[in-house]
Coordinates of C-alpha atoms and ligand atoms in Angstrom, one line a residue:
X44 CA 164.3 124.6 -108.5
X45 CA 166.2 125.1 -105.7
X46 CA 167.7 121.8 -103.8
X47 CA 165.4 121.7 -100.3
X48 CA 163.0 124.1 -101.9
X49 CA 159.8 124.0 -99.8
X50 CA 157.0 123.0 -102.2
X51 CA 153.2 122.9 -100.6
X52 CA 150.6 120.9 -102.6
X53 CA 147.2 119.9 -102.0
X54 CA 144.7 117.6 -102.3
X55 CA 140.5 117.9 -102.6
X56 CA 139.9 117.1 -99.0
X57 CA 140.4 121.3 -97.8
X58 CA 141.5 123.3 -100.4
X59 CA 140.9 126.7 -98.2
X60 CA 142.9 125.3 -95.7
X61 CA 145.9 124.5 -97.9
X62 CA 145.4 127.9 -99.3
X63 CA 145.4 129.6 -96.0
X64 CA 148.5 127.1 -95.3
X65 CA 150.3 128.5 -98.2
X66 CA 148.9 132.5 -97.4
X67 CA 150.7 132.1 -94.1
X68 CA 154.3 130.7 -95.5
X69 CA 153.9 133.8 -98.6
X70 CA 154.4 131.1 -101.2
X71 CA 151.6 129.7 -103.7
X72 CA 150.0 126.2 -104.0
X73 CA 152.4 123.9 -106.8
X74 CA 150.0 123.7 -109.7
X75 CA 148.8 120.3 -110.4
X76 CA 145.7 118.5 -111.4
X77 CA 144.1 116.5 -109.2
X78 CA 141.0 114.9 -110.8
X79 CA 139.3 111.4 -112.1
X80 CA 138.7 110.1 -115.1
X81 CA 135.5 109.0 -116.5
X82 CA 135.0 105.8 -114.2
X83 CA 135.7 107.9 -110.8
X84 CA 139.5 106.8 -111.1
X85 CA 141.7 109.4 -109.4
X86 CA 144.0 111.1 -111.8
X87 CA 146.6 113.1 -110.9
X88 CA 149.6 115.9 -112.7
X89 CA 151.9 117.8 -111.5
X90 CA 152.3 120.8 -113.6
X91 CA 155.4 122.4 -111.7
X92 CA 159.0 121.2 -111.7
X93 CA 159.5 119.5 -108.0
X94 CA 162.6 117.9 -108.8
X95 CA 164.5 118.3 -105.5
X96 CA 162.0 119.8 -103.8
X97 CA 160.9 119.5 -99.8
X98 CA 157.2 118.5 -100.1
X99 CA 154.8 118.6 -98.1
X100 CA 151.2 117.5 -99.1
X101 CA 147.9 118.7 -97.7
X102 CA 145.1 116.7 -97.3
X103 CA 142.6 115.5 -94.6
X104 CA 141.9 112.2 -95.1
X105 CA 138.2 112.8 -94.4
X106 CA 134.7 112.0 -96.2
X107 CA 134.4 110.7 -98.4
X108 CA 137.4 109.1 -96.7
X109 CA 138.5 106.1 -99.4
X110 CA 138.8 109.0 -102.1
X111 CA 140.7 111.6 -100.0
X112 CA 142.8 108.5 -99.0
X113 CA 143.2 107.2 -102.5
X114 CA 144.2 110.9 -104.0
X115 CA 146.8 111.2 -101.2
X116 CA 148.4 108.0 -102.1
X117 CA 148.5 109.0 -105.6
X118 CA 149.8 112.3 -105.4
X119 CA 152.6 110.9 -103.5
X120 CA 153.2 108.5 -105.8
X121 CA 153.8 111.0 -108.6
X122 CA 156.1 113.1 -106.3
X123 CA 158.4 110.0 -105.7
X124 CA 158.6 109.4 -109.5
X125 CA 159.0 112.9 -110.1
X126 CA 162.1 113.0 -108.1
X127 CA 161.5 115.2 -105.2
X128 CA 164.0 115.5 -102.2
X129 CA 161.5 114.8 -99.2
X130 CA 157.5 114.0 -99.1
X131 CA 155.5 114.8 -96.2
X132 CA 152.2 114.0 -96.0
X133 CA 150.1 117.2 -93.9
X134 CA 146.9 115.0 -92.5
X135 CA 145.3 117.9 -90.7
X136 CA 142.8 115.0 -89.8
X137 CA 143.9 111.1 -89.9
X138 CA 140.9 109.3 -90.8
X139 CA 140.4 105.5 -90.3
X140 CA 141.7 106.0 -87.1
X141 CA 139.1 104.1 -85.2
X142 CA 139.8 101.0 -85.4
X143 CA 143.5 101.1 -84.1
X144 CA 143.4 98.1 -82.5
X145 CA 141.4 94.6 -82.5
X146 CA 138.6 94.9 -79.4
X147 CA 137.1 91.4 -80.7
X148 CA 138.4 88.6 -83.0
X149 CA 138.3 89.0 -86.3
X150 CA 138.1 93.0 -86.8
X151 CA 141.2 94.5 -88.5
X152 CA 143.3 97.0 -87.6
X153 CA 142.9 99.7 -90.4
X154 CA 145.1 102.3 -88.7
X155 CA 148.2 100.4 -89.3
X156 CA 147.0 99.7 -92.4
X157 CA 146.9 103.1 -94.1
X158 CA 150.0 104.1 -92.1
X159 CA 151.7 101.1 -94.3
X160 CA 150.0 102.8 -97.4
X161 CA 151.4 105.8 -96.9
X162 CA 155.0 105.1 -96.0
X163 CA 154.6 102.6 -99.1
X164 CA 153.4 105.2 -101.7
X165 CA 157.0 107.3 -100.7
X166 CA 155.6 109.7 -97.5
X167 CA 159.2 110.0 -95.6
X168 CA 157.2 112.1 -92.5
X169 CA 154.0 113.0 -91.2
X170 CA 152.4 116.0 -89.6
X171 CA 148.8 115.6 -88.0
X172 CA 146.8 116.7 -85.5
X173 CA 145.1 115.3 -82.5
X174 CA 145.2 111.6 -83.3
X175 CA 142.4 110.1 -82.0
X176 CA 144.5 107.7 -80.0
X177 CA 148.7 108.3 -79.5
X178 CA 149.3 104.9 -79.7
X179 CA 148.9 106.0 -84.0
X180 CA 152.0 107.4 -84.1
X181 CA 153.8 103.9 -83.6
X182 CA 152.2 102.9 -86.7
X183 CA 154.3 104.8 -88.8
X184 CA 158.4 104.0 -88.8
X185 CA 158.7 107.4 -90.1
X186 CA 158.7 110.5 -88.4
X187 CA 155.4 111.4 -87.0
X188 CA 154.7 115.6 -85.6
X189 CA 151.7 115.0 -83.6
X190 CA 150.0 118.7 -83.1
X191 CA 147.2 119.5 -80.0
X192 CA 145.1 121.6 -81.0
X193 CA 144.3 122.2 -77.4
X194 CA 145.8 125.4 -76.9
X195 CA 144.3 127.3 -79.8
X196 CA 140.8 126.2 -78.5
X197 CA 142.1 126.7 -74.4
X198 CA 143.0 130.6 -75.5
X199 CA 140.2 131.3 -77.2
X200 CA 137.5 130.1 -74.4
X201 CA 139.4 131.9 -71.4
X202 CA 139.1 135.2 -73.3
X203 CA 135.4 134.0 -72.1
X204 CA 135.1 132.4 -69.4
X205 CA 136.9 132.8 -65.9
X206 CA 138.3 129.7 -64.6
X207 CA 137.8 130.0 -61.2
X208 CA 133.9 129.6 -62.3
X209 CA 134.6 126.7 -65.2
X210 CA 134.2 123.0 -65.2
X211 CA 136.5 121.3 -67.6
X212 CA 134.6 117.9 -68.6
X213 CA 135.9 114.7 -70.3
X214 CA 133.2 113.4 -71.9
X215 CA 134.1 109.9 -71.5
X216 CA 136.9 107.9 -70.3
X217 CA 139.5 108.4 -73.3
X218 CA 139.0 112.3 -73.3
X219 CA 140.5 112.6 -69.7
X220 CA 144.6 112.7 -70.7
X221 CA 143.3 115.8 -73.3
X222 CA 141.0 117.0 -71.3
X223 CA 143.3 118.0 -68.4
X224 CA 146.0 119.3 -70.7
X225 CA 143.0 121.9 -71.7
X226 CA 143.0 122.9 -68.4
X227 CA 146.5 123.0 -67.5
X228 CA 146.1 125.6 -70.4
X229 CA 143.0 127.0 -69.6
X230 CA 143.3 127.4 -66.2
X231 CA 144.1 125.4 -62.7
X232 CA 141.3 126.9 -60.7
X233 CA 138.7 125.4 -62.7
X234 CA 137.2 122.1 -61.5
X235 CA 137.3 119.1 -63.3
X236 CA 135.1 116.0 -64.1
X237 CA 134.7 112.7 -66.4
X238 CA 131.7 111.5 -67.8
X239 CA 130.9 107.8 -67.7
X240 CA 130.3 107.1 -71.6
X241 CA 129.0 103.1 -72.7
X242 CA 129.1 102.8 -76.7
X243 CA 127.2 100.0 -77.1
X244 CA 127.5 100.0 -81.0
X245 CA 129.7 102.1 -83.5
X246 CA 128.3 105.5 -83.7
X247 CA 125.3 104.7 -80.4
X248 CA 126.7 106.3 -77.3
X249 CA 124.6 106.7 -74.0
X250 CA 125.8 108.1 -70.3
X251 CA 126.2 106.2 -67.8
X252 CA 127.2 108.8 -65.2
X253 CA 129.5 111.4 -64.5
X254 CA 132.4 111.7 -62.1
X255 CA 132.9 115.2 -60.2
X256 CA 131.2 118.6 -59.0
X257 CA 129.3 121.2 -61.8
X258 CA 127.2 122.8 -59.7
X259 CA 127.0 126.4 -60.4
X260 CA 129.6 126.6 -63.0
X261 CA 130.0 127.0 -66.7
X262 CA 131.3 124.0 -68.1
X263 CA 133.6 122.9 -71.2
X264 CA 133.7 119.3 -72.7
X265 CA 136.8 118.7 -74.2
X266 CA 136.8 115.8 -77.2
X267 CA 138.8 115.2 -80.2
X268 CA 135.9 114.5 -82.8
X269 CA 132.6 115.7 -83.3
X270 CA 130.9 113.1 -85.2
X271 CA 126.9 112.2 -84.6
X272 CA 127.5 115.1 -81.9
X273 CA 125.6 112.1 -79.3
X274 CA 128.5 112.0 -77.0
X275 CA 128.4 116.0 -76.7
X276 CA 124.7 116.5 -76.5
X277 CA 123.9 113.8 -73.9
X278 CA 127.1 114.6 -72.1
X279 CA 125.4 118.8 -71.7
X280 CA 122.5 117.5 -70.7
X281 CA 123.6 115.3 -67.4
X282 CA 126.0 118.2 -67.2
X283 CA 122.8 120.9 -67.4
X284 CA 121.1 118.2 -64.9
X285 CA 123.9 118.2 -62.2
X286 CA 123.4 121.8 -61.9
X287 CA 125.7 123.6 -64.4
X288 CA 125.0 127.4 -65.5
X289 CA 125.5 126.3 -69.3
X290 CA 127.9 124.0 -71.7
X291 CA 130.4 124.9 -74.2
X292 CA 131.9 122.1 -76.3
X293 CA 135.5 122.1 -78.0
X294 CA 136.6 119.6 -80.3
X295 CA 139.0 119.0 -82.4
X296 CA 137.7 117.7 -85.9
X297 CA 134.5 118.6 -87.2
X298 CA 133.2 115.6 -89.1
X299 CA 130.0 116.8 -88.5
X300 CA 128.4 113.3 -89.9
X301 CA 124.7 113.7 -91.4
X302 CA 122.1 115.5 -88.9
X303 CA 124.2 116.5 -86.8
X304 CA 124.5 120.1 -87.3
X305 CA 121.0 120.4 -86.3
X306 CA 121.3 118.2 -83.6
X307 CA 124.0 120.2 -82.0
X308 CA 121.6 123.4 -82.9
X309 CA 118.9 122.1 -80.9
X310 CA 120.8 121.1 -77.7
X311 CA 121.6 122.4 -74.5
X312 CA 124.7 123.4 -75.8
X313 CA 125.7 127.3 -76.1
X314 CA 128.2 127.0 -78.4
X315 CA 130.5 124.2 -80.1
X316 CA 134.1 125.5 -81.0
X317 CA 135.8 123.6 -83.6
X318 CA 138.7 123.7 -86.1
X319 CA 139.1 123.9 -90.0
X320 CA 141.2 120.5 -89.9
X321 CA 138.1 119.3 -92.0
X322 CA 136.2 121.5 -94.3
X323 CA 133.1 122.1 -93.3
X324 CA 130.4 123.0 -96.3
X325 CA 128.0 126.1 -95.7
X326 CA 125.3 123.8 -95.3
X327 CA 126.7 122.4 -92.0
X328 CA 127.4 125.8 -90.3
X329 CA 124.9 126.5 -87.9
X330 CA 124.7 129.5 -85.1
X331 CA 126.1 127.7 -82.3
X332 CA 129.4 126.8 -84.7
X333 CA 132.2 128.6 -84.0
X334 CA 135.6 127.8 -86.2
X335 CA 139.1 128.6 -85.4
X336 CA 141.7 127.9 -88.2
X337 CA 144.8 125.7 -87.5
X338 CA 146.7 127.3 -90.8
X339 CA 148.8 129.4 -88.5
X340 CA 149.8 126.2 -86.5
X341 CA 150.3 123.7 -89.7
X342 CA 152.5 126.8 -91.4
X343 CA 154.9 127.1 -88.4
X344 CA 155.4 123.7 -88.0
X345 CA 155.9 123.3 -92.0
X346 CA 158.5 126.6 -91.2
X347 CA 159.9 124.6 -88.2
X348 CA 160.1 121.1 -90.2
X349 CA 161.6 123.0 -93.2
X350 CA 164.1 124.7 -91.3
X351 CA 165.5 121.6 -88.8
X352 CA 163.7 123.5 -85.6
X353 CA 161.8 122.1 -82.5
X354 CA 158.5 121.0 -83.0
X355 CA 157.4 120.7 -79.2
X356 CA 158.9 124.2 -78.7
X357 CA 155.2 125.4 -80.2
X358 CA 153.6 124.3 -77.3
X359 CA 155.7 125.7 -74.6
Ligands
R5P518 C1 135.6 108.7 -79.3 O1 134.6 108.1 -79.0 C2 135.8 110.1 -79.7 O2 136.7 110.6 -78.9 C3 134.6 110.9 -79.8 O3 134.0 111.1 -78.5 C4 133.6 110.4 -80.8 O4 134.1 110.2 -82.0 C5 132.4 111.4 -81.0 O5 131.4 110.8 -81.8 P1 129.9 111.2 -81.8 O6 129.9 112.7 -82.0 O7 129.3 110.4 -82.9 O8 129.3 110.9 -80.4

């Protein structure tokens, strides 16, 4: 091999998106076994040569999280000892990002946490997307390539709708910053407006109100995760309720948890666009889904990252 040689490997987590990845740069997927043994223990080969090689490791750390985490580590772990030039870890979707910082005594702060895995194991950079809060990326004191997907979901909604008869919604307080880069993208002459979102337990979310004028217009909501799908479905209905022709949903990361599919199904909502940055099974695709692949983005910032180029120029 090749000093520098770009090598792409992947985990479990989304194997069609690492394939897609890999379709996109024209080179194949390093051959490697990533497995468990008998008692659920990850085990892990590489099968190809990677001496000196510029690696860069796919997998969403998503559910079940610990074991996508856990195969990550130890794949990088063998690519150190295997004595590759670089390691990047690709984490199309940074789980355990939730608890980022300590909101009452005695919580942790598991963010930090896995970054310090990961730099540990031997990851020398990292390429993500849409961190669930910035403030993630000073975790790491390695490189961090934060990617929006923003844009790719922007484009393909004002192919739909016209601005000039959209409301771009934050559906609560820490959406507004990515909700009004959507519409710098989407479009100026749309309107915009926050709702007032209260989470008064992990996972329970209820509306408290909403900030700004729907009335007669078409509406996006604009979030990173789509989890329970609560904050998306209550947020279309006040939306539906202040007067709004219908409610499109974009989000980021699809994690989709258990009911939720039909949840989003029955709603208000008339369509929910997500990404691939998490796989999503058959059995969670529903009518109202609609999923836009982020392999094109990931392989030309792997390109970009490979080649010394700008990152940010992407989003220009
Ligand atoms: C923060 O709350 C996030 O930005 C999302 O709004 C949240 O993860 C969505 O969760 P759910 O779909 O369970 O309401």
């Amino acid at each position: 091999m090749q000093p520098g040689s770009l090598v792409l490997l992947s985990g479990n987590a989304n194997r069609p998106l690492a394939d897609a990845i890999a379709r996109h740069l024209h080179i194949h997927l390093c051959e490697a076994t990533v497995g468990t043994f008998s008692d659920g223990e990850i085990r892990v080969q590489i099968h190809d040569n990677v001496r000196g090689a510029d690696v860069f490791v796919i997998q969403s750390t998503s559910a079940p999280v610990n074991h996508h985490l856990m195969e990550l580590l130890i794949i990088i772990d063998a690519l150190r000892r295997a004595s590759v030039q670089r390691i990047t870890a690709v984490i199309p979707y940074f789980g355990y990002a939730r608890q980022e910082k300590k909101t009452a005594g005695r919580e942790p702060i598991s963010a930090k946490l896995v970054a310090n895995l990961m730099t540990t194991a031997g990851a020398v950079r990292v390429l993500t997307i849409d961190l669930t809060a910035r403030a993630i990326e000073g975790f790491f004191d390695i490189p961090v390539d934060h990617l929006r997907a923003g844009p790719l979901l922007a484009d393909h909604l004002r192919r739909q709708l016209p601005a000039a008869r959209t409301a771009i919604v934050a559906p609560d307080e820490g959406a507004v910053d990515r909700a009004s880069r959507f519409q710098e993208r989407f479009g100026t002459q749309s309107k915009f407006a926050i709702i007032l979102k209260h989470r008064p337990s992990p996972d329970v979310s209820e509306v408290r109100g909403m900030i700004g004028d729907v009335k007669g217009r078409a509406c996006i909501l604009v979030d990173d995760i789509v989890s329970t799908g609560s904050t998306l479905i209550q947020a279309a209905d006040i939306l539906m309720e202040q007067g709004a022709t219908e409610v499109y949903a974009a989000a980021t990361h699809a994690v989709l948890s258990q009911g939720a599919a039909e949840r989003i199904q029955d709603s208000v909502i008339t369509n929910l666009i997500v990404t691939d940055t998490i796989a999503i099974p058959a059995e969670k695709h529903f009518p109202k889904l609609t999923v836009l692949s982020v392999a094109p983005l990931l392989a030309q910032a792997i390109d970009r990252i490979e080649t010394n180029r700008s990152i940010s120029e992407l989003f220009v």
